PDB file of C-alpha atoms and ligand atoms in Angstrom:
ATOM      1  CA  MET A 256      -0.040  -0.017  -0.027  1.00  0.00           C
ATOM      2  CA  ALA A 257       1.292   3.436  -0.841  1.00  0.00           C
ATOM      3  CA  ARG A 258       2.189   5.307   2.421  1.00  0.00           C
ATOM      4  CA  ILE A 259       1.937   8.933   2.914  1.00  0.00           C
ATOM      5  CA  ILE A 260       5.087  10.574   3.843  1.00  0.00           C
ATOM      6  CA  GLU A 261       5.123  13.798   5.990  1.00  0.00           C
ATOM      7  CA  ILE A 262       7.923  16.050   7.287  1.00  0.00           C
ATOM      8  CA  LEU A 263       7.040  17.387  10.748  1.00  0.00           C
ATOM      9  CA  PRO A 264       8.896  20.418  11.674  1.00  0.00           C
ATOM     10  CA  SER A 265       9.767  20.396  15.382  1.00  0.00           C
ATOM     11  CA  ILE A 266       9.077  23.670  17.071  1.00  0.00           C
ATOM     12  CA  LEU A 267      11.581  22.907  19.829  1.00  0.00           C
ATOM     13  CA  SER A 268      14.208  24.605  17.472  1.00  0.00           C
ATOM     14  CA  ALA A 269      11.968  27.430  16.522  1.00  0.00           C
ATOM     15  CA  ASP A 270      12.436  30.996  17.475  1.00  0.00           C
ATOM     16  CA  MET A 271       9.616  30.838  20.559  1.00  0.00           C
ATOM     17  CA  ALA A 272       9.249  34.703  20.374  1.00  0.00           C
ATOM     18  CA  ARG A 273       8.038  34.468  16.774  1.00  0.00           C
ATOM     19  CA  LEU A 274       6.545  31.059  16.899  1.00  0.00           C
ATOM     20  CA  ALA A 275       3.432  32.128  14.799  1.00  0.00           C
ATOM     21  CA  ASP A 276       5.649  33.420  11.948  1.00  0.00           C
ATOM     22  CA  GLU A 277       7.722  30.173  12.145  1.00  0.00           C
ATOM     23  CA  VAL A 278       4.709  28.188  11.774  1.00  0.00           C
ATOM     24  CA  GLU A 279       3.535  30.121   8.833  1.00  0.00           C
ATOM     25  CA  SER A 280       6.882  29.757   7.083  1.00  0.00           C
ATOM     26  CA  VAL A 281       6.775  25.838   7.448  1.00  0.00           C
ATOM     27  CA  LYS A 282       3.168  25.741   6.328  1.00  0.00           C
ATOM     28  CA  ALA A 283       4.007  27.596   3.306  1.00  0.00           C
ATOM     29  CA  GLY A 284       6.665  25.000   2.660  1.00  0.00           C
ATOM     30  CA  GLY A 285       3.893  22.209   2.721  1.00  0.00           C
ATOM     31  CA  ALA A 286       4.071  20.975   6.390  1.00  0.00           C
ATOM     32  CA  LYS A 287       0.842  19.582   7.396  1.00  0.00           C
ATOM     33  CA  VAL A 288       1.583  18.504  11.092  1.00  0.00           C
ATOM     34  CA  LEU A 289       3.753  20.320  13.632  1.00  0.00           C
ATOM     35  CA  HIS A 290       5.658  18.306  16.148  1.00  0.00           C
ATOM     36  CA  VAL A 291       5.565  19.546  19.827  1.00  0.00           C
ATOM     37  CA  ASP A 292       8.190  18.305  22.064  1.00  0.00           C
ATOM     38  CA  VAL A 293       7.024  18.415  25.912  1.00  0.00           C
ATOM     39  CA  MET A 294       9.911  17.776  28.412  1.00  0.00           C
ATOM     40  CA  ASP A 295       9.526  17.632  32.202  1.00  0.00           C
ATOM     41  CA  GLY A 296      13.337  17.886  33.435  1.00  0.00           C
ATOM     42  CA  HIS A 297      12.743  14.632  34.992  1.00  0.00           C
ATOM     43  CA  PHE A 298      12.382  12.059  32.078  1.00  0.00           C
ATOM     44  CA  VAL A 299      14.712  13.924  29.939  1.00  0.00           C
ATOM     45  CA  PRO A 300      17.140  16.608  31.275  1.00  0.00           C
ATOM     46  CA  ASN A 301      15.531  19.553  29.772  1.00  0.00           C
ATOM     47  CA  ILE A 302      12.267  21.614  30.170  1.00  0.00           C
ATOM     48  CA  THR A 303      10.200  22.940  27.379  1.00  0.00           C
ATOM     49  CA  ILE A 304       6.636  23.645  27.043  1.00  0.00           C
ATOM     50  CA  GLY A 305       3.105  22.788  28.576  1.00  0.00           C
ATOM     51  CA  PRO A 306      -0.634  22.728  27.407  1.00  0.00           C
ATOM     52  CA  PRO A 307      -0.852  26.492  27.091  1.00  0.00           C
ATOM     53  CA  VAL A 308       1.485  26.835  24.255  1.00  0.00           C
ATOM     54  CA  VAL A 309      -0.469  23.903  22.627  1.00  0.00           C
ATOM     55  CA  SER A 310      -3.456  25.804  23.137  1.00  0.00           C
ATOM     56  CA  SER A 311      -2.070  29.008  21.535  1.00  0.00           C
ATOM     57  CA  LEU A 312      -0.818  27.139  18.477  1.00  0.00           C
ATOM     58  CA  ARG A 313      -4.261  25.494  18.192  1.00  0.00           C
ATOM     59  CA  LYS A 314      -5.770  28.941  17.835  1.00  0.00           C
ATOM     60  CA  ALA A 315      -3.040  30.254  15.614  1.00  0.00           C
ATOM     61  CA  THR A 316      -2.907  27.451  12.986  1.00  0.00           C
ATOM     62  CA  ASP A 317      -4.897  24.858  11.205  1.00  0.00           C
ATOM     63  CA  LEU A 318      -1.851  22.471  11.160  1.00  0.00           C
ATOM     64  CA  LEU A 319      -2.254  19.158  12.893  1.00  0.00           C
ATOM     65  CA  LEU A 320      -0.404  18.930  16.260  1.00  0.00           C
ATOM     66  CA  ASP A 321       1.864  15.954  17.179  1.00  0.00           C
ATOM     67  CA  VAL A 322       2.477  16.134  20.666  1.00  0.00           C
ATOM     68  CA  HIS A 323       5.699  14.014  21.896  1.00  0.00           C
ATOM     69  CA  LEU A 324       5.376  13.689  25.667  1.00  0.00           C
ATOM     70  CA  MET A 325       8.871  13.132  27.198  1.00  0.00           C
ATOM     71  CA  ILE A 326       7.692  13.219  30.831  1.00  0.00           C
ATOM     72  CA  GLU A 327       7.012  10.951  33.704  1.00  0.00           C
ATOM     73  CA  ASN A 328       3.632   9.865  34.492  1.00  0.00           C
ATOM     74  CA  PRO A 329       2.052  11.251  31.277  1.00  0.00           C
ATOM     75  CA  ASP A 330      -1.445   9.567  32.273  1.00  0.00           C
ATOM     76  CA  ARG A 331      -1.738  12.808  34.311  1.00  0.00           C
ATOM     77  CA  TYR A 332      -1.576  15.301  31.387  1.00  0.00           C
ATOM     78  CA  ILE A 333      -2.824  13.385  28.593  1.00  0.00           C
ATOM     79  CA  ARG A 334      -6.475  14.785  28.927  1.00  0.00           C
ATOM     80  CA  GLU A 335      -5.164  18.458  29.285  1.00  0.00           C
ATOM     81  CA  PHE A 336      -3.005  18.122  26.137  1.00  0.00           C
ATOM     82  CA  ILE A 337      -5.739  16.627  24.154  1.00  0.00           C
ATOM     83  CA  ARG A 338      -8.331  19.431  25.266  1.00  0.00           C
ATOM     84  CA  ALA A 339      -5.559  22.021  24.364  1.00  0.00           C
ATOM     85  CA  GLY A 340      -5.570  20.786  20.794  1.00  0.00           C
ATOM     86  CA  ALA A 341      -3.237  17.665  20.254  1.00  0.00           C
ATOM     87  CA  ASP A 342      -4.286  15.611  17.276  1.00  0.00           C
ATOM     88  CA  PHE A 343      -1.640  12.892  17.978  1.00  0.00           C
ATOM     89  CA  VAL A 344      -0.130  11.948  21.350  1.00  0.00           C
ATOM     90  CA  SER A 345       2.966   9.880  21.997  1.00  0.00           C
ATOM     91  CA  VAL A 346       4.372   8.775  25.205  1.00  0.00           C
ATOM     92  CA  HIS A 347       7.454   6.909  25.982  1.00  0.00           C
ATOM     93  CA  GLN A 348       7.359   3.137  26.518  1.00  0.00           C
ATOM     94  CA  GLU A 349      10.137   3.676  29.340  1.00  0.00           C
ATOM     95  CA  ALA A 350       7.993   6.213  31.200  1.00  0.00           C
ATOM     96  CA  VAL A 351       4.707   4.228  31.348  1.00  0.00           C
ATOM     97  CA  THR A 352       3.856   1.316  33.506  1.00  0.00           C
ATOM     98  CA  HIS A 353       0.398   0.489  32.130  1.00  0.00           C
ATOM     99  CA  LEU A 354       0.908   1.036  28.287  1.00  0.00           C
ATOM    100  CA  ASP A 355      -2.320  -0.470  27.498  1.00  0.00           C
ATOM    101  CA  ARG A 356      -4.250   1.730  29.849  1.00  0.00           C
ATOM    102  CA  THR A 357      -2.588   4.964  28.702  1.00  0.00           C
ATOM    103  CA  LEU A 358      -2.858   4.085  24.896  1.00  0.00           C
ATOM    104  CA  ASN A 359      -6.573   3.811  25.748  1.00  0.00           C
ATOM    105  CA  LEU A 360      -6.739   6.900  27.642  1.00  0.00           C
ATOM    106  CA  ILE A 361      -5.284   8.832  24.537  1.00  0.00           C
ATOM    107  CA  LYS A 362      -7.771   7.325  22.199  1.00  0.00           C
ATOM    108  CA  SER A 363     -10.767   7.692  24.434  1.00  0.00           C
ATOM    109  CA  GLY A 364      -9.838  11.338  24.485  1.00  0.00           C
ATOM    110  CA  GLY A 365     -10.146  11.317  20.666  1.00  0.00           C
ATOM    111  CA  ALA A 366      -6.314  11.625  19.654  1.00  0.00           C
ATOM    112  CA  GLU A 367      -4.321   9.127  18.022  1.00  0.00           C
ATOM    113  CA  ALA A 368      -1.989   7.120  20.210  1.00  0.00           C
ATOM    114  CA  GLY A 369       1.724   6.596  19.564  1.00  0.00           C
ATOM    115  CA  VAL A 370       4.352   4.812  21.609  1.00  0.00           C
ATOM    116  CA  ALA A 371       7.904   6.462  21.466  1.00  0.00           C
ATOM    117  CA  LEU A 372      10.951   4.219  22.252  1.00  0.00           C
ATOM    118  CA  ASN A 373      14.443   5.541  23.095  1.00  0.00           C
ATOM    119  CA  PRO A 374      17.437   4.363  21.085  1.00  0.00           C
ATOM    120  CA  ALA A 375      18.343   1.718  23.582  1.00  0.00           C
ATOM    121  CA  THR A 376      14.773   0.232  23.768  1.00  0.00           C
ATOM    122  CA  SER A 377      13.845  -2.872  21.752  1.00  0.00           C
ATOM    123  CA  ILE A 378      11.005  -2.963  19.399  1.00  0.00           C
ATOM    124  CA  GLU A 379      10.083  -6.225  20.910  1.00  0.00           C
ATOM    125  CA  THR A 380       8.783  -4.547  23.953  1.00  0.00           C
ATOM    126  CA  LEU A 381       5.706  -3.463  21.878  1.00  0.00           C
ATOM    127  CA  ALA A 382       4.796  -6.883  20.534  1.00  0.00           C
ATOM    128  CA  THR A 383       1.728  -7.461  22.583  1.00  0.00           C
ATOM    129  CA  VAL A 384       0.339  -3.871  21.911  1.00  0.00           C
ATOM    130  CA  ILE A 385       1.273  -3.285  18.345  1.00  0.00           C
ATOM    131  CA  GLU A 386      -2.342  -3.654  17.278  1.00  0.00           C
ATOM    132  CA  LEU A 387      -3.432  -0.903  19.557  1.00  0.00           C
ATOM    133  CA  VAL A 388      -1.026   1.984  18.254  1.00  0.00           C
ATOM    134  CA  ASP A 389      -1.759   4.421  15.639  1.00  0.00           C
ATOM    135  CA  PHE A 390       1.953   4.952  15.334  1.00  0.00           C
ATOM    136  CA  VAL A 391       5.218   4.127  16.687  1.00  0.00           C
ATOM    137  CA  LEU A 392       8.056   6.912  17.250  1.00  0.00           C
ATOM    138  CA  ILE A 393      11.428   5.539  16.839  1.00  0.00           C
ATOM    139  CA  MET A 394      13.987   7.890  18.674  1.00  0.00           C
ATOM    140  CA  THR A 395      16.935   8.390  16.440  1.00  0.00           C
ATOM    141  CA  VAL A 396      18.906  10.477  18.974  1.00  0.00           C
ATOM    142  CA  ASN A 397      18.611  10.153  22.904  1.00  0.00           C
ATOM    143  CA  PRO A 398      15.629  12.505  23.847  1.00  0.00           C
ATOM    144  CA  GLY A 399      16.254  15.769  25.367  1.00  0.00           C
ATOM    145  CA  PHE A 400      17.787  18.197  23.144  1.00  0.00           C
ATOM    146  CA  GLY A 401      17.473  19.397  19.522  1.00  0.00           C
ATOM    147  CA  GLY A 402      20.510  19.539  17.207  1.00  0.00           C
ATOM    148  CA  GLN A 403      22.114  16.201  18.175  1.00  0.00           C
ATOM    149  CA  SER A 404      23.461  13.607  15.815  1.00  0.00           C
ATOM    150  CA  PHE A 405      21.460  10.955  14.377  1.00  0.00           C
ATOM    151  CA  ILE A 406      22.275   7.508  15.802  1.00  0.00           C
ATOM    152  CA  PRO A 407      22.679   4.953  12.527  1.00  0.00           C
ATOM    153  CA  TYR A 408      21.841   1.769  14.387  1.00  0.00           C
ATOM    154  CA  THR A 409      18.025   2.988  15.161  1.00  0.00           C
ATOM    155  CA  LEU A 410      17.361   2.448  11.538  1.00  0.00           C
ATOM    156  CA  ASN A 411      17.438  -1.301  12.132  1.00  0.00           C
ATOM    157  CA  LYS A 412      14.653  -0.830  14.514  1.00  0.00           C
ATOM    158  CA  VAL A 413      12.786   0.905  11.915  1.00  0.00           C
ATOM    159  CA  ARG A 414      13.500  -1.839   9.287  1.00  0.00           C
ATOM    160  CA  GLN A 415      12.274  -4.438  11.842  1.00  0.00           C
ATOM    161  CA  LEU A 416       9.385  -2.426  12.551  1.00  0.00           C
ATOM    162  CA  ALA A 417       8.349  -2.162   8.826  1.00  0.00           C
ATOM    163  CA  GLN A 418       8.718  -5.945   8.330  1.00  0.00           C
ATOM    164  CA  ALA A 419       6.520  -6.681  11.293  1.00  0.00           C
ATOM    165  CA  ARG A 420       3.885  -4.346  10.014  1.00  0.00           C
ATOM    166  CA  ARG A 421       4.215  -6.018   6.664  1.00  0.00           C
ATOM    167  CA  GLU A 422       4.107  -9.611   8.082  1.00  0.00           C
ATOM    168  CA  ARG A 423       1.140  -8.786  10.527  1.00  0.00           C
ATOM    169  CA  GLY A 424      -0.656  -6.717   7.898  1.00  0.00           C
ATOM    170  CA  LEU A 425      -0.895  -3.772  10.213  1.00  0.00           C
ATOM    171  CA  ASP A 426      -1.289   0.046   9.266  1.00  0.00           C
ATOM    172  CA  PHE A 427       0.469   1.834  12.112  1.00  0.00           C
ATOM    173  CA  ARG A 428       2.854   4.726  10.919  1.00  0.00           C
ATOM    174  CA  ILE A 429       6.374   4.793  11.853  1.00  0.00           C
ATOM    175  CA  GLU A 430       7.806   8.297  12.876  1.00  0.00           C
ATOM    176  CA  VAL A 431      11.402   8.954  13.449  1.00  0.00           C
ATOM    177  CA  ASP A 432      12.767  11.965  15.490  1.00  0.00           C
ATOM    178  CA  GLY A 433      16.207  13.345  16.126  1.00  0.00           C
ATOM    179  CA  GLY A 434      19.133  14.299  13.972  1.00  0.00           C
ATOM    180  CA  LEU A 435      17.118  14.174  10.553  1.00  0.00           C
ATOM    181  CA  THR A 436      18.421  16.263   7.708  1.00  0.00           C
ATOM    182  CA  PRO A 437      18.250  16.573   3.903  1.00  0.00           C
ATOM    183  CA  ASP A 438      21.214  14.303   3.820  1.00  0.00           C
ATOM    184  CA  ASN A 439      19.750  11.373   5.799  1.00  0.00           C
ATOM    185  CA  VAL A 440      16.099  11.353   5.240  1.00  0.00           C
ATOM    186  CA  ALA A 441      16.187   9.247   2.165  1.00  0.00           C
ATOM    187  CA  GLU A 442      17.669   6.580   4.090  1.00  0.00           C
ATOM    188  CA  ALA A 443      15.207   6.759   6.788  1.00  0.00           C
ATOM    189  CA  VAL A 444      12.341   6.642   4.171  1.00  0.00           C
ATOM    190  CA  ARG A 445      13.994   3.526   2.529  1.00  0.00           C
ATOM    191  CA  ALA A 446      14.049   1.817   5.965  1.00  0.00           C
ATOM    192  CA  GLY A 447      10.296   2.391   6.254  1.00  0.00           C
ATOM    193  CA  ALA A 448       9.582   5.556   8.025  1.00  0.00           C
ATOM    194  CA  ASP A 449       6.616   7.554   7.069  1.00  0.00           C
ATOM    195  CA  TRP A 450       6.636  10.676   9.206  1.00  0.00           C
ATOM    196  CA  ILE A 451       9.962  12.476   9.575  1.00  0.00           C
ATOM    197  CA  VAL A 452      10.643  15.095  12.421  1.00  0.00           C
ATOM    198  CA  ALA A 453      12.958  17.741  11.839  1.00  0.00           C
ATOM    199  CA  GLY A 454      14.055  20.559  14.228  1.00  0.00           C
ATOM    200  CA  SER A 455      17.192  22.197  13.840  1.00  0.00           C
ATOM    201  CA  SER A 456      17.735  21.362  10.185  1.00  0.00           C
ATOM    202  CA  VAL A 457      14.532  23.193   9.283  1.00  0.00           C
ATOM    203  CA  PHE A 458      14.265  25.982  11.558  1.00  0.00           C
ATOM    204  CA  HIS A 459      18.144  26.854  11.729  1.00  0.00           C
ATOM    205  CA  SER A 460      18.157  26.861   7.817  1.00  0.00           C
ATOM    206  CA  SER A 461      18.074  30.249   6.102  1.00  0.00           C
ATOM    207  CA  ASP A 462      14.739  29.342   4.599  1.00  0.00           C
ATOM    208  CA  PRO A 463      12.579  26.844   6.948  1.00  0.00           C
ATOM    209  CA  GLY A 464       9.882  26.536   4.273  1.00  0.00           C
ATOM    210  CA  ARG A 465      12.118  25.547   1.557  1.00  0.00           C
ATOM    211  CA  THR A 466      13.867  23.010   3.778  1.00  0.00           C
ATOM    212  CA  VAL A 467      10.671  21.366   4.441  1.00  0.00           C
ATOM    213  CA  GLU A 468       9.918  21.270   0.720  1.00  0.00           C
ATOM    214  CA  GLN A 469      13.179  20.033  -0.073  1.00  0.00           C
ATOM    215  CA  MET A 470      13.130  17.180   2.479  1.00  0.00           C
ATOM    216  CA  ARG A 471       9.699  16.044   1.495  1.00  0.00           C
ATOM    217  CA  ARG A 472      10.908  15.862  -2.267  1.00  0.00           C
ATOM    218  CA  LEU A 473      13.931  13.747  -1.338  1.00  0.00           C
ATOM    219  CA  ALA A 474      11.729  11.518   0.931  1.00  0.00           C
ATOM    220  CA  ASN A 475       9.057  11.107  -1.833  1.00  0.00           C
ATOM    221  CA  GLU A 476      11.757  10.095  -4.366  1.00  0.00           C
ATOM    222  CA  ALA A 477      13.029   7.569  -1.669  1.00  0.00           C
ATOM    223  CA  THR A 478       9.793   5.815  -1.465  1.00  0.00           C
ATOM    224  CA  LEU A 479      10.256   4.710  -5.188  1.00  0.00           C
ATOM    225  CA  SER A 480      13.289   2.926  -4.019  1.00  0.00           C
ATOM    226  CA  ARG A 481      12.039   1.614  -0.665  1.00  0.00           C
ATOM    227  CA  ILE A 482      13.016  -1.885   0.312  1.00  0.00           C
TER     228      ILE A 482
HETATM  229  C1  DX5 B 669      14.538  15.581  20.800  1.00  0.00           C
HETATM  230  C2  DX5 B 669      13.060  15.845  20.445  1.00  0.00           C
HETATM  231  C3  DX5 B 669      13.198  16.070  18.800  1.00  0.00           C
HETATM  232  C4  DX5 B 669      13.985  17.387  18.521  1.00  0.00           C
HETATM  233  C5  DX5 B 669      14.688  16.922  17.235  1.00  0.00           C
HETATM  234  O1  DX5 B 669      14.379  14.918  22.290  1.00  0.00           O
HETATM  235  O2  DX5 B 669      12.095  14.917  20.590  1.00  0.00           O
HETATM  236  O3  DX5 B 669      11.776  16.171  18.472  1.00  0.00           O
HETATM  237  O4  DX5 B 669      13.280  18.653  18.348  1.00  0.00           O
HETATM  238  O5  DX5 B 669      15.549  18.053  16.904  1.00  0.00           O
HETATM  239  P1  DX5 B 669      16.672  17.704  15.852  1.00  0.00           P
HETATM  240  O6  DX5 B 669      15.719  17.564  14.557  1.00  0.00           O
HETATM  241  O7  DX5 B 669      17.290  19.148  15.759  1.00  0.00           O
HETATM  242  O8  DX5 B 669      17.308  16.627  16.201  1.00  0.00           O
HETATM  243 ZN1   ZN B 670      10.330  14.819  19.413  1.00  0.00          ZN
END
């Protein structure tokens, strides 16, 4: 089946004082979904944004909002992020004790549910819940900061996951996040990724809209040679 490829600009690397303008520029480049990184200073060693920013974004743009929760005890905040406007919510496998319950909480709130895996976490940990997820987010850096270098072995997990998806006839999306650039986006797509998060490579470029456009073109070309 033909899969839909999207480039998701991560606002972590945007100029927060000009957030609405930054969003407009990536929208002009064809972005359909914004990636929103939520960090709590506990699960990851950094603090970012909370529901009020999601709520302001919801009013400022019609782009879809993909909220990546890098926080402990996400169950406590899921409803609030969905109320604020999250369309997609991912939680970290490593931060959740009752994953089945958490996924159901996201879905019953009306959002699509994803599980994120750190580079060191095996995809086998998802075998039992894979039929419940709308997407899996494979971290291609250790979560916590933008601008880190892509970790190549993480694409083996994308390949294994894409194979499991084919074999089991499932339809979840595979999202990759961290260190993605115009230079490695094709490789990620060939491995099986559908959604490509890109923070610094987009917002630290001279023309964020054009970078989104360029990455999307490279990604779509790569689907033609996907294994
Ligand atoms: C990292 C975040 C990423 C981050 C990616 O913990 O989850 O979404 O914004 O930034 P880049 O693309 O700069 O690696
Ligand atoms: Zn992220």
